[in-house]
Short mmCIF file of C-alpha atoms and ligand atoms in Angstrom, two decimals:
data_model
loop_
_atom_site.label_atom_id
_atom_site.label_comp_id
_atom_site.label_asym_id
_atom_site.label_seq_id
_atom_site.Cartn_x
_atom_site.Cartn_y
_atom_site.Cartn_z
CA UNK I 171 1.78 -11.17 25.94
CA UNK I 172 -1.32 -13.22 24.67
CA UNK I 173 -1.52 -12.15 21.23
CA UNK I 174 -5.37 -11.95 19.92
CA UNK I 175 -6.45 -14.35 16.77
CA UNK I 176 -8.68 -12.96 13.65
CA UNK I 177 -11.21 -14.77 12.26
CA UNK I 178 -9.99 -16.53 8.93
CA UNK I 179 -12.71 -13.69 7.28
CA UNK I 180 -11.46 -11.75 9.51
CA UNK I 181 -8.05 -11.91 8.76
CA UNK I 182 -8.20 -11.76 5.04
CA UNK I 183 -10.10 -8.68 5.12
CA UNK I 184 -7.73 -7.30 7.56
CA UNK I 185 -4.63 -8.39 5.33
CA UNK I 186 -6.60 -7.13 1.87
CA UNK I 187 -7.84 -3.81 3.71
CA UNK I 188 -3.63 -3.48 4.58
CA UNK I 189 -2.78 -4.07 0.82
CA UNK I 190 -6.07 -1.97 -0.56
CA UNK I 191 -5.16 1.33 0.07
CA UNK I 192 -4.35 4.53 -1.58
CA UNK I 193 -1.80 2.96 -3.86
CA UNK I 194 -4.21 1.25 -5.57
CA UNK I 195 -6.94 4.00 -6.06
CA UNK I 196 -4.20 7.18 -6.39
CA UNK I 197 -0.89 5.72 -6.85
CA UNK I 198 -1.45 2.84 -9.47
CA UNK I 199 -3.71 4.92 -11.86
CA UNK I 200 -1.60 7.65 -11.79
CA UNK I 201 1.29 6.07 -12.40
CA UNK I 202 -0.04 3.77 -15.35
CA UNK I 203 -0.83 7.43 -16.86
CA UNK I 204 2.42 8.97 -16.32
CA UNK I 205 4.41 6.14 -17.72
CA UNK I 206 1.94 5.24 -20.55
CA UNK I 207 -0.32 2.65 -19.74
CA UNK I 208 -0.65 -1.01 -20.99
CA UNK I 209 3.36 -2.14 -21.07
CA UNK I 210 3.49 -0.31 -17.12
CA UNK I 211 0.58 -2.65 -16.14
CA UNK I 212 1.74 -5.05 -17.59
CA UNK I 213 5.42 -5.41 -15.54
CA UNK I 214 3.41 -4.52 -12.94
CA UNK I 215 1.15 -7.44 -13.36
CA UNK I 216 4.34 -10.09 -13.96
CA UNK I 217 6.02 -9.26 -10.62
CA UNK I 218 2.83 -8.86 -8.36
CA UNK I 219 2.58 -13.04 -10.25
CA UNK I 220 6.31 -13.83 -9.52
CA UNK I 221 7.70 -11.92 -7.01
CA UNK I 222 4.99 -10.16 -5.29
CA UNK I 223 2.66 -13.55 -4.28
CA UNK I 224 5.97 -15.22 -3.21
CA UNK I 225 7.07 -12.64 -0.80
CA UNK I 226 3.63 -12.17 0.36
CA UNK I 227 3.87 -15.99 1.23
CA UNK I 228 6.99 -15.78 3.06
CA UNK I 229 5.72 -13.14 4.88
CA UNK I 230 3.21 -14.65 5.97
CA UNK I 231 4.76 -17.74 7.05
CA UNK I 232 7.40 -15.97 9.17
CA UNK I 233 4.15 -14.28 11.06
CA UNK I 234 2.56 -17.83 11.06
CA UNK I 235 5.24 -19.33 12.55
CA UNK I 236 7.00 -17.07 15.28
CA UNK I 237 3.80 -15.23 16.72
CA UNK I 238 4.79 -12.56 17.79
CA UNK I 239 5.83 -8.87 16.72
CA UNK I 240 8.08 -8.73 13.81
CA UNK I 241 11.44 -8.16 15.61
CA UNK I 242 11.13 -11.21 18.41
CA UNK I 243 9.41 -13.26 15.22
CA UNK I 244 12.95 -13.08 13.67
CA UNK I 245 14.63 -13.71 16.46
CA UNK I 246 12.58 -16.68 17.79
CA UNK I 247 12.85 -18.20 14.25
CA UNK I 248 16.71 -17.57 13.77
CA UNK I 249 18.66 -20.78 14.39
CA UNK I 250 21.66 -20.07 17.24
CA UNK I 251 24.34 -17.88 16.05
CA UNK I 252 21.82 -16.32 13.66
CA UNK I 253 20.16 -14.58 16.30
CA UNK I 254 21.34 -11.14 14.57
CA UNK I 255 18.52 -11.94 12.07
CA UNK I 256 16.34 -9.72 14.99
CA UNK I 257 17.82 -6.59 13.18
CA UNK I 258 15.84 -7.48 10.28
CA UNK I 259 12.55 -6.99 12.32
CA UNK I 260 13.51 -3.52 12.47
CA UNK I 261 11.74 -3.50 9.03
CA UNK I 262 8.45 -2.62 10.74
CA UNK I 263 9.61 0.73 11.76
CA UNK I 264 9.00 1.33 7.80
CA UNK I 265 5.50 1.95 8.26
CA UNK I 266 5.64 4.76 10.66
CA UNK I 267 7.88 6.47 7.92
CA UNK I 268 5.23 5.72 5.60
CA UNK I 269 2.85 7.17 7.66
CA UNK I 270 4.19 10.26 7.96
CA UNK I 271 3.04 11.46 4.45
CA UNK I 272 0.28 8.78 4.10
CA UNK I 273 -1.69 10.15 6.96
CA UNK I 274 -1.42 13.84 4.94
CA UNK I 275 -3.02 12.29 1.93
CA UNK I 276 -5.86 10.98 3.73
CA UNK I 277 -6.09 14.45 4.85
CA UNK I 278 -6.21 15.64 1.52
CA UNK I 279 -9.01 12.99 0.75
CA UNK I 280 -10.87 14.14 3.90
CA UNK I 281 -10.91 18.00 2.96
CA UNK I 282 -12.00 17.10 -0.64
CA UNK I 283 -14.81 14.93 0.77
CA UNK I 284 -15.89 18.15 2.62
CA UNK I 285 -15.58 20.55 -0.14
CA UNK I 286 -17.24 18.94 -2.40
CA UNK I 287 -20.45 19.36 -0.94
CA UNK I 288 -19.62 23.16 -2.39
CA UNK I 289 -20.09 21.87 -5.86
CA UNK I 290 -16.96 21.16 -8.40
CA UNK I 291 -14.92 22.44 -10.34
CA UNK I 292 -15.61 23.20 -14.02
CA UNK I 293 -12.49 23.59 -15.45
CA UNK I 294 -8.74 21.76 -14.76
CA UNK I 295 -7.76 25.47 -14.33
CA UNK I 296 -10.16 26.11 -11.20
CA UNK I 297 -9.16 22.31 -10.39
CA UNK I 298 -5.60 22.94 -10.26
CA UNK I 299 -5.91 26.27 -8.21
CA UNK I 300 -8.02 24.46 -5.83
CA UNK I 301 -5.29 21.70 -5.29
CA UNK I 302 -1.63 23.41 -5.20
CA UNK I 303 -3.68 26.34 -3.07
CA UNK I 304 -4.47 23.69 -0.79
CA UNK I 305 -1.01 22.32 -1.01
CA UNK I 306 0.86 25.27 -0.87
CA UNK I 307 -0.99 27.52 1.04
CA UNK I 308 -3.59 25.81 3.60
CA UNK I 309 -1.41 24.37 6.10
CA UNK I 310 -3.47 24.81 9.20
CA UNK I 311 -6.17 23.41 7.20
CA UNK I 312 -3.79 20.10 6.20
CA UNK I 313 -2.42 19.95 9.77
CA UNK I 314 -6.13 20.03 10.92
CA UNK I 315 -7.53 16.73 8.58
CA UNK I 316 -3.37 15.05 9.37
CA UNK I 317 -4.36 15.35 13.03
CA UNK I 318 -7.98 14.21 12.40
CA UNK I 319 -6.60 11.18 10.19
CA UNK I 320 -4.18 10.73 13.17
CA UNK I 321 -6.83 10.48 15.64
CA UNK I 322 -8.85 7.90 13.42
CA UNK I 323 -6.39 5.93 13.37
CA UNK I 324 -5.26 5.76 16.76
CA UNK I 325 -8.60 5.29 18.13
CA UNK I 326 -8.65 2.00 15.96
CA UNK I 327 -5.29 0.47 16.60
CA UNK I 328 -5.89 1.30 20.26
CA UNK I 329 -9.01 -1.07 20.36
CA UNK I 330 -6.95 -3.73 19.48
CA UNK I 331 -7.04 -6.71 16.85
CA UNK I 332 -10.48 -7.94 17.20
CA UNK I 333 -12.54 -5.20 17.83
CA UNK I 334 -10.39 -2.69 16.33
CA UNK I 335 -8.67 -4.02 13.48
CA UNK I 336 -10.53 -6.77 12.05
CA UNK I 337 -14.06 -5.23 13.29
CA UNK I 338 -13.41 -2.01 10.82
CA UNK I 339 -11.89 -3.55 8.10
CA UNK I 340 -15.56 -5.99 7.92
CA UNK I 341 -16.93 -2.89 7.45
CA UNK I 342 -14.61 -0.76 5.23
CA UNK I 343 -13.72 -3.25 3.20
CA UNK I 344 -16.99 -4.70 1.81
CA UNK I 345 -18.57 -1.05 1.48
CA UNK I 346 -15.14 0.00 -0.42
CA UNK I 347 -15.48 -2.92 -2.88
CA UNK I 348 -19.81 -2.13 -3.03
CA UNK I 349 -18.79 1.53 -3.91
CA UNK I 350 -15.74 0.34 -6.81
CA UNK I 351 -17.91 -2.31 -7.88
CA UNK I 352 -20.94 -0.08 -8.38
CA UNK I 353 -18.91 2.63 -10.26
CA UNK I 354 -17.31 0.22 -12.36
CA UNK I 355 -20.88 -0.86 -13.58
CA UNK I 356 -21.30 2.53 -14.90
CA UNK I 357 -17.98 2.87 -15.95
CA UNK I 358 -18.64 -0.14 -18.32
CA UNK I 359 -21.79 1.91 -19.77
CA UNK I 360 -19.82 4.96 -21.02
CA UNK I 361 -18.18 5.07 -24.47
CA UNK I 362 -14.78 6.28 -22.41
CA UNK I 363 -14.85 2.26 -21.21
CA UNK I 364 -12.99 0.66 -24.52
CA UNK I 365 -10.42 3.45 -24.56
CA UNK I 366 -9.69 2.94 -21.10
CA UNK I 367 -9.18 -0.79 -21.65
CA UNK I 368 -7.49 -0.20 -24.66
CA UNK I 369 -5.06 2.41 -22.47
CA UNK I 370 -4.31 -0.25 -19.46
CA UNK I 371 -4.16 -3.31 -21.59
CA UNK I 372 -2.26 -2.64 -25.04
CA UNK I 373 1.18 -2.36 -24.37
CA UNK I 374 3.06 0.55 -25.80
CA UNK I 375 6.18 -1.06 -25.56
CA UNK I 376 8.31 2.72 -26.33
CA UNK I 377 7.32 4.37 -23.45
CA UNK I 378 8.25 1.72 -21.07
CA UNK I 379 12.13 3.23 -20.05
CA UNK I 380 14.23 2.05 -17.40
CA UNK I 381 12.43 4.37 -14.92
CA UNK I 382 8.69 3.11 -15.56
CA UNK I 383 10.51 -0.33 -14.74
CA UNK I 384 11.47 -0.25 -11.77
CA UNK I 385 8.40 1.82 -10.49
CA UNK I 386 6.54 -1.17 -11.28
CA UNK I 387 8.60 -3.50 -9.30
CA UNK I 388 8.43 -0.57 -6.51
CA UNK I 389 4.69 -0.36 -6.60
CA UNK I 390 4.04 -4.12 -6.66
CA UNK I 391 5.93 -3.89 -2.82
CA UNK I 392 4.03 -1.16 -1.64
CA UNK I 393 0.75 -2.08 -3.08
CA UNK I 394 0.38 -5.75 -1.65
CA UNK I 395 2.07 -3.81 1.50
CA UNK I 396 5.18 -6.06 1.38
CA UNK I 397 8.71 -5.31 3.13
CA UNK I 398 8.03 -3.61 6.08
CA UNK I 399 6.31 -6.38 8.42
CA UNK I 400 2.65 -5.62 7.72
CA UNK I 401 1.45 -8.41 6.67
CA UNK I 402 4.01 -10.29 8.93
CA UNK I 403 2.49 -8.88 12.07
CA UNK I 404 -1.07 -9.83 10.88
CA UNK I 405 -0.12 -13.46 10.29
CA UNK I 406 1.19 -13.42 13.86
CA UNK I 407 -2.84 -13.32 14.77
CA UNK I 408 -4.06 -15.73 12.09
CA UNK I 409 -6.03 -18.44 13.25
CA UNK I 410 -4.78 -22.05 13.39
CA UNK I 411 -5.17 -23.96 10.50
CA UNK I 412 -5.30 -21.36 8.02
CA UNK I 413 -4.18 -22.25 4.93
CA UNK I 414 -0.99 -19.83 4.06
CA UNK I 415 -1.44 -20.17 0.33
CA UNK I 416 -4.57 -19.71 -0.62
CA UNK I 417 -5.03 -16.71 1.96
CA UNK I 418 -1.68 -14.85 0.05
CA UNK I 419 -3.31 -15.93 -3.15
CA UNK I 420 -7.03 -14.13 -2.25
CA UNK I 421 -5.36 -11.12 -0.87
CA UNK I 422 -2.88 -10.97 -3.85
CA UNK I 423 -6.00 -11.39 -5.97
CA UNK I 424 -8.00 -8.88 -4.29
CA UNK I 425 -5.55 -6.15 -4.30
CA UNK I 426 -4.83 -6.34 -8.07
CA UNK I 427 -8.19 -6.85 -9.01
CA UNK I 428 -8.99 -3.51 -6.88
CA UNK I 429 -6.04 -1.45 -8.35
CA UNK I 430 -7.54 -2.76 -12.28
CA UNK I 431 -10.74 -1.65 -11.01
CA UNK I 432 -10.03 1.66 -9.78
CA UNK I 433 -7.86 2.39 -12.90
CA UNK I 434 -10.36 1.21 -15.70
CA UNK I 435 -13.44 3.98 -13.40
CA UNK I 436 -11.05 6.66 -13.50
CA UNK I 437 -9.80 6.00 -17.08
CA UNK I 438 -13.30 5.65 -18.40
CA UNK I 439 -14.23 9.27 -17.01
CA UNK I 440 -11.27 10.56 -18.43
CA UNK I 441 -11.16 9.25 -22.19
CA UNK I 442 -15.41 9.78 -22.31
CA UNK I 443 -14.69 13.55 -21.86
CA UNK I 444 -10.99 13.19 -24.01
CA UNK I 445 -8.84 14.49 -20.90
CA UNK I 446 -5.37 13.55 -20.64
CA UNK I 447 -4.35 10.63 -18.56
CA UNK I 448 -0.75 11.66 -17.72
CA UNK I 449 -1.81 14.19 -14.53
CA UNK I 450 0.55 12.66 -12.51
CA UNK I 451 -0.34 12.66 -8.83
CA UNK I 452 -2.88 15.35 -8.99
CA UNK I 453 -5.06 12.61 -11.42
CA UNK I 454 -7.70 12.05 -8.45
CA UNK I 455 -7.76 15.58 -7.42
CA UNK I 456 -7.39 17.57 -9.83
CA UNK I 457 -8.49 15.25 -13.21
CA UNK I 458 -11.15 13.29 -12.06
CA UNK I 459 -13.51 16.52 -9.81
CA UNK I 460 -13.07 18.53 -13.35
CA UNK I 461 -14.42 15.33 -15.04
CA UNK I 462 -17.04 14.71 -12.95
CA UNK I 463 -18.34 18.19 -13.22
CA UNK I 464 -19.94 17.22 -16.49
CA UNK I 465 -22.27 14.80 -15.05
CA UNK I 466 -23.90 17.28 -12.78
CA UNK I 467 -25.43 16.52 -9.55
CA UNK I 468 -24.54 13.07 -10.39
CA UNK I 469 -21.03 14.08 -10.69
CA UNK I 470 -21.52 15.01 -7.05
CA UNK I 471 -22.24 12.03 -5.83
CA UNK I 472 -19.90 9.66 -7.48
CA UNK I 473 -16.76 12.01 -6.49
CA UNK I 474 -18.45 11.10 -2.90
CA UNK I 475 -18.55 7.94 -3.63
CA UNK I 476 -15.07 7.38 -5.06
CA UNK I 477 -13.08 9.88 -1.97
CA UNK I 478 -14.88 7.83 0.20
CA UNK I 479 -13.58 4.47 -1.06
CA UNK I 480 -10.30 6.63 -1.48
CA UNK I 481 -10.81 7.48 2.52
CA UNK I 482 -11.94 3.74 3.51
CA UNK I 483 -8.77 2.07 1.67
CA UNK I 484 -6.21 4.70 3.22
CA UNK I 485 -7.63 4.12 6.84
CA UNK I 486 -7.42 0.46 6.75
CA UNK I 487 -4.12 0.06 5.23
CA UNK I 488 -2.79 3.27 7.98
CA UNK I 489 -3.85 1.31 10.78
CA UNK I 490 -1.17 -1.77 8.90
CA UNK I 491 1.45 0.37 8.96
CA UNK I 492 1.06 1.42 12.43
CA UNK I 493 0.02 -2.03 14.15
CA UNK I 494 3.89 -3.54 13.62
CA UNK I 495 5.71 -0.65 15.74
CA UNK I 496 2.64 -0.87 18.56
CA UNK I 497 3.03 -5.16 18.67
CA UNK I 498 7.06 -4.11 19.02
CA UNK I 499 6.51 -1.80 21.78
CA UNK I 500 3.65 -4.09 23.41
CA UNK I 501 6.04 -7.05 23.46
CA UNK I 502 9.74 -5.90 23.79
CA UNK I 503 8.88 -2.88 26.50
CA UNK I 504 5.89 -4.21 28.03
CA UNK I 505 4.20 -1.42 26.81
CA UNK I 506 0.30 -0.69 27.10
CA UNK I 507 -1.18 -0.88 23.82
CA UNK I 508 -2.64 2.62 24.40
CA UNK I 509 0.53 4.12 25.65
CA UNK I 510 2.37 2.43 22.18
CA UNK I 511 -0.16 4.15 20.15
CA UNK I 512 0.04 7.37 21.60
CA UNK I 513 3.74 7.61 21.38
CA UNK I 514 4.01 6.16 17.65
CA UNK I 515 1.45 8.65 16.60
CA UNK I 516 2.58 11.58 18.13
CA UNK I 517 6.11 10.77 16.23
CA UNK I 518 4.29 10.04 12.69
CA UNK I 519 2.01 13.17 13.38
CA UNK I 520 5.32 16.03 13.98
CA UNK I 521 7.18 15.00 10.91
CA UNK I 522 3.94 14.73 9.17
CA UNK I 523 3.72 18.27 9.38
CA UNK I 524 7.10 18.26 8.27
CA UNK I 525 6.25 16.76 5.12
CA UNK I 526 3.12 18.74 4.62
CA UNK I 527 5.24 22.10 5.37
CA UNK I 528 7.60 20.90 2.49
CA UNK I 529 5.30 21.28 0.01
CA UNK I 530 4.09 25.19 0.99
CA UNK I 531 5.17 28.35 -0.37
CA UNK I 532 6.38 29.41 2.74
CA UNK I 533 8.38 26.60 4.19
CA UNK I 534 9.32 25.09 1.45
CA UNK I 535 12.90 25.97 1.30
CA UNK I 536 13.37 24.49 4.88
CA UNK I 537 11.81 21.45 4.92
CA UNK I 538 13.71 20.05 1.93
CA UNK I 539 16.81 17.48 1.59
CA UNK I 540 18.87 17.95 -0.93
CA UNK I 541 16.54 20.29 -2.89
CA UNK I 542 13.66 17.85 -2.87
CA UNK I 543 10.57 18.29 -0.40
CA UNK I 544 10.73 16.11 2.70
CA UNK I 545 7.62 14.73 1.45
CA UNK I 546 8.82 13.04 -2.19
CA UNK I 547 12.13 12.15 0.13
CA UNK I 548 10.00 10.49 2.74
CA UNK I 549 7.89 8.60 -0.07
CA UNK I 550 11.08 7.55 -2.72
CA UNK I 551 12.96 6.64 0.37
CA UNK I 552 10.17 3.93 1.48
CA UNK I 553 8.72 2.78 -1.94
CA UNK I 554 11.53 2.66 -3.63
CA UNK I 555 14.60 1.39 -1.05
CA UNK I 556 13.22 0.38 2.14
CA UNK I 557 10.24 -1.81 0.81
CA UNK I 558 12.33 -3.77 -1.48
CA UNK I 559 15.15 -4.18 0.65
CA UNK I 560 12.73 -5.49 3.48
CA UNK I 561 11.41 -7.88 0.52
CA UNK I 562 14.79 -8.65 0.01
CA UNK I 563 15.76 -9.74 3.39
CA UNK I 564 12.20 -12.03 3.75
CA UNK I 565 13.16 -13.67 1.06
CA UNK I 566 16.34 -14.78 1.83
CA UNK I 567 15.51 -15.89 5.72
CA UNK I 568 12.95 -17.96 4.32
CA UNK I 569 14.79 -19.27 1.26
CA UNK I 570 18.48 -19.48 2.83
CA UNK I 571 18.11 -18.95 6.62
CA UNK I 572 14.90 -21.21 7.87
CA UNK I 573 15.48 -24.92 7.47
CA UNK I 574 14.48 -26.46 4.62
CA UNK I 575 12.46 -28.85 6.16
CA UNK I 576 10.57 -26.69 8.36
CA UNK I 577 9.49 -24.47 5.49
CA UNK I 578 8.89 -27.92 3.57
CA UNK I 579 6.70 -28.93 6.30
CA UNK I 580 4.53 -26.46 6.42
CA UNK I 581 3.80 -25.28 3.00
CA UNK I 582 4.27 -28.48 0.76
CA UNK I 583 1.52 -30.12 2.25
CA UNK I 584 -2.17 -30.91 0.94
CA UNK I 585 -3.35 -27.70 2.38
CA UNK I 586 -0.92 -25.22 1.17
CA UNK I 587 1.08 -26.07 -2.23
CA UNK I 588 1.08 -28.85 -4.70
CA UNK I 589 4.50 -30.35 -5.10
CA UNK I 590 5.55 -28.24 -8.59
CA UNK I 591 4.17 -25.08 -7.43
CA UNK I 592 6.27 -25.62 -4.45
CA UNK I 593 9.08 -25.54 -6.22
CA UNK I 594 8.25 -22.85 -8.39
CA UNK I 595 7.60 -20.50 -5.24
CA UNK I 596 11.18 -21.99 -3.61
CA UNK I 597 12.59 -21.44 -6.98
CA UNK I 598 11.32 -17.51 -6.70
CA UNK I 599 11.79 -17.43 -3.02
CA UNK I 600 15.36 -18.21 -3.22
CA UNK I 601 16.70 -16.80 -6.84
CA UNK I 602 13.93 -14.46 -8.88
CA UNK I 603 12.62 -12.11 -5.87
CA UNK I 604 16.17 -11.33 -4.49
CA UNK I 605 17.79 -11.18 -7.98
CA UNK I 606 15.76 -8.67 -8.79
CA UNK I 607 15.28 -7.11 -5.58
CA UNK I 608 18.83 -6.20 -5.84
CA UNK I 609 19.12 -5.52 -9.37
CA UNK I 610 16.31 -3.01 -8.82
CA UNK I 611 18.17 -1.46 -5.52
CA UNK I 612 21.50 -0.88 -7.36
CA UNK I 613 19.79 0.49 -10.53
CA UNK I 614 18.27 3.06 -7.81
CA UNK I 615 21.52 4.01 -6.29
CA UNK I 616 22.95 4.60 -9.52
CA UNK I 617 25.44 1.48 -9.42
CA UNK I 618 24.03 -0.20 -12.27
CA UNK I 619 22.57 1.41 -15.47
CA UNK I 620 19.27 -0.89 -16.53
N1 PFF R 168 -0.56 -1.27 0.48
C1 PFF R 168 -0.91 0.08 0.83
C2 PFF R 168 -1.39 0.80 -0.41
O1 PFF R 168 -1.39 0.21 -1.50
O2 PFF R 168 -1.76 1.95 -0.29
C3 PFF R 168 0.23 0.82 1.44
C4 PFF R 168 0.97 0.06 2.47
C5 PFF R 168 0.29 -0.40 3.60
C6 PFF R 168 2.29 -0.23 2.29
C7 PFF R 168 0.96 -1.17 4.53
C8 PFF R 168 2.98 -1.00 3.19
C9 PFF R 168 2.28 -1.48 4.31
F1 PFF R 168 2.91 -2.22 5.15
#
């Protein structure tokens, strides 16, 4: 199987529309509000710099290098007797787990984009009824946008990597920074603006606990979409030539430039009408529609503006998550690409509902593991085990497993890295990222007390 190339624009679009997505514009803010702002970003911020850009390399280079889906990439670039290594491919069959409660949120973002044509809510009261009503009561509604997001989705990844993939992500992606960019200028206008900066930057070091830790380290994964093959799969499509580095670096840049962005709009809104930041996950639909409510018909169309950013960074990052399984089926059962899409997203779509049944008054009770909704199981199992422990295994094929001098060869040259950043990344590659991957996995399982 001829796999397609990207464009280089292409590509890094494609790879920054994977790591863009609704962790930066949902997840990130609402996280810096639940565990306190400035010392959250702030971890967050070191290990995107030292762990995050150094898997995100190795990723890479394993796609650069065995072309092909994540599974044969492994295998092809195991030496003999290492063969086993193939297992870790299996990584890539993250993404459809993600999916399965990623594609509901979109859903969520795709009902409020319709509903707020009604007008919005004036108080967090009417906000809040709005929301868990919706959660807990609306399911045909939720299954209805799930399947529609489905379908979107599909319909993309079925056209393929050049005019599916990388032609909508040319698209979304510029229009998604246009619409951030543009809010942010007005952001910067409002009186709201220095608190926010004040809230993300200033480090209150007593509310960072244990717990706040390690989300950060989490987040940083599943934000630059790390640990499940991804970006790994993409690579296998980038176009000769292509300087590894400096691609990771703009993508890595891109992403946590977007996720700063998208915190300091929402914070703004917040602190210029003195509204709590610490919503949790309800922040963007239940905080920010209230908030925007003040600003009138104006407050109409930026909450249009910002679900549709919202919408255009969960799209191209769902069609990332789903592109490693279809490659896998396309190239170890000689699937056809259609066929691989419609199986994959029948599978993401049925437990989907699952996870969207956990959370209503009705099914609740059945749809739960060990007390917990399928839903937060689905999302703690991927962000915070299966993510890392893919990172983990990356970065000890390419620091332990690939031969020195191959991965010498092709990233400590004049394209790629200078000679001491070399050795800073193999220094990360090889000790800080899986160090800490598995101090951070342990601490999880409750082996380790941080
Ligand atoms: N990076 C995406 C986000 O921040 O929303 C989520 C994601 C996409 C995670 C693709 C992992 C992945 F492979």
């Amino acid at each position: 199987m001829k796999i397609q190339r990207f464009s280089r624009i292409g590509f890094i679009m494609a790879a920054a529309g994977s790591a863009v997505g609704l962790g930066n514009i949902w997840k990130f803010p609402y996280m810096t509000g639940v565990y306190g702002g400035g010392a959250f970003v702030l971890v967050y911020l070191v290990t995107i710099a030292f762990i995050g850009f150094s898997v995100m390399v190795a990723e890479m280079l394993i796609g650069a290098l065995g072309r092909s889906d994540t599974v044969s990439s492994f295998e092809k670039l195991a030496p003999p007797g290492k063969k086993w290594w193939k297992y870790a491919g299996f990584m890539g069959f993250n993404g459809i787990i993600i999916m399965t409660f990623y594609s509901v949120v979109i859903g969520w973002i795709f009902y409020y984009l319709v509903s707020i044509f009604g007008g919005l809510p004036d108080s967090t009261q009417t906000a809040k009824s709005i929301f868990n009503d919706l959660v807990a009561n609306k399911v045909n509604l939720q299954i209805f946008f799930h399947t529609l997001s489905v379908a979107i989705v599909a319909y993309i990844v079925h056209k393929g990597i050049k005019s599916g993939i990388e032609k909508i992500n040319l698209i979304l992606m510029p229009s998604l920074m246009l619409i951030l960019f543009g809010l942010l200028a007005y952001a910067f206008s409002l009186d709201g603006f220095k608190e926010a900066l004040a809230f993300m930057f200033e480090p209150k070091w007593e509310k960072l606990n244990s717990e706040a830790f390690i989300r950060a380290v989490g987040h940083s994964f599943f934000t630059l979409s790390l640990g499940m093959g991804a970006i790994m799969t993409y690579a296998a499509s980038l176009p000769k030539d292509t300087s590894i580095t400096k691609t990771a670096f703009i993508v890595t840049f891109m992403d946590t430039l977007i996720a700063l962005v998208a915190g300091l709009v929402i914070f703004s809104f917040l602190f210029q009408f003195n509204a709590q930041p610490s919503q949790g996950p309800g922040l963007v639909f239940i905080s920010l529609p209230t908030i925007l409510s003040n600003f009138g018909t104006l407050g109409v169309f930026f909450a249009l503006l910002f679900f549709l950013a919202l919408a255009f960074a969960g799209i191209t990052s769902a069609i990332s998550l789903v592109e490693p399984v279809v490659q896998y089926l396309i190239d170890r059962f000689g699937m056809t690409r259609t066929k691989a899409v419609i199986v994959i997203s029948l599978v993401y779509w049925l437990v989907g509902i699952g996870a969207i049944l956990s959370y209503s008054k009705a099914w609740g009770d059945v749809f739960s593991i060990g007390g917990k909704p399928l839903f937060d199981v689905l999302e703690y199992a991927t962000d915070s085990i299966l993510l890392p422990l893919g990172g983990f295994l990356i970065a000890i094929f390419v620091g332990y497993v690939l031969p020195k001098s191959e991965v010498r060869a092709h990233l400590n040259n004049p394209n790629e890295f200078k000679a001491i950043l070399y050795k800073i990344w193999l220094f990360s590659i090889r000790y800080i990222a899986p160090i800490a991957l598995i101090f951070m996995m342990l601490n999880l399982m409750g082996i380790i007390k941080l």
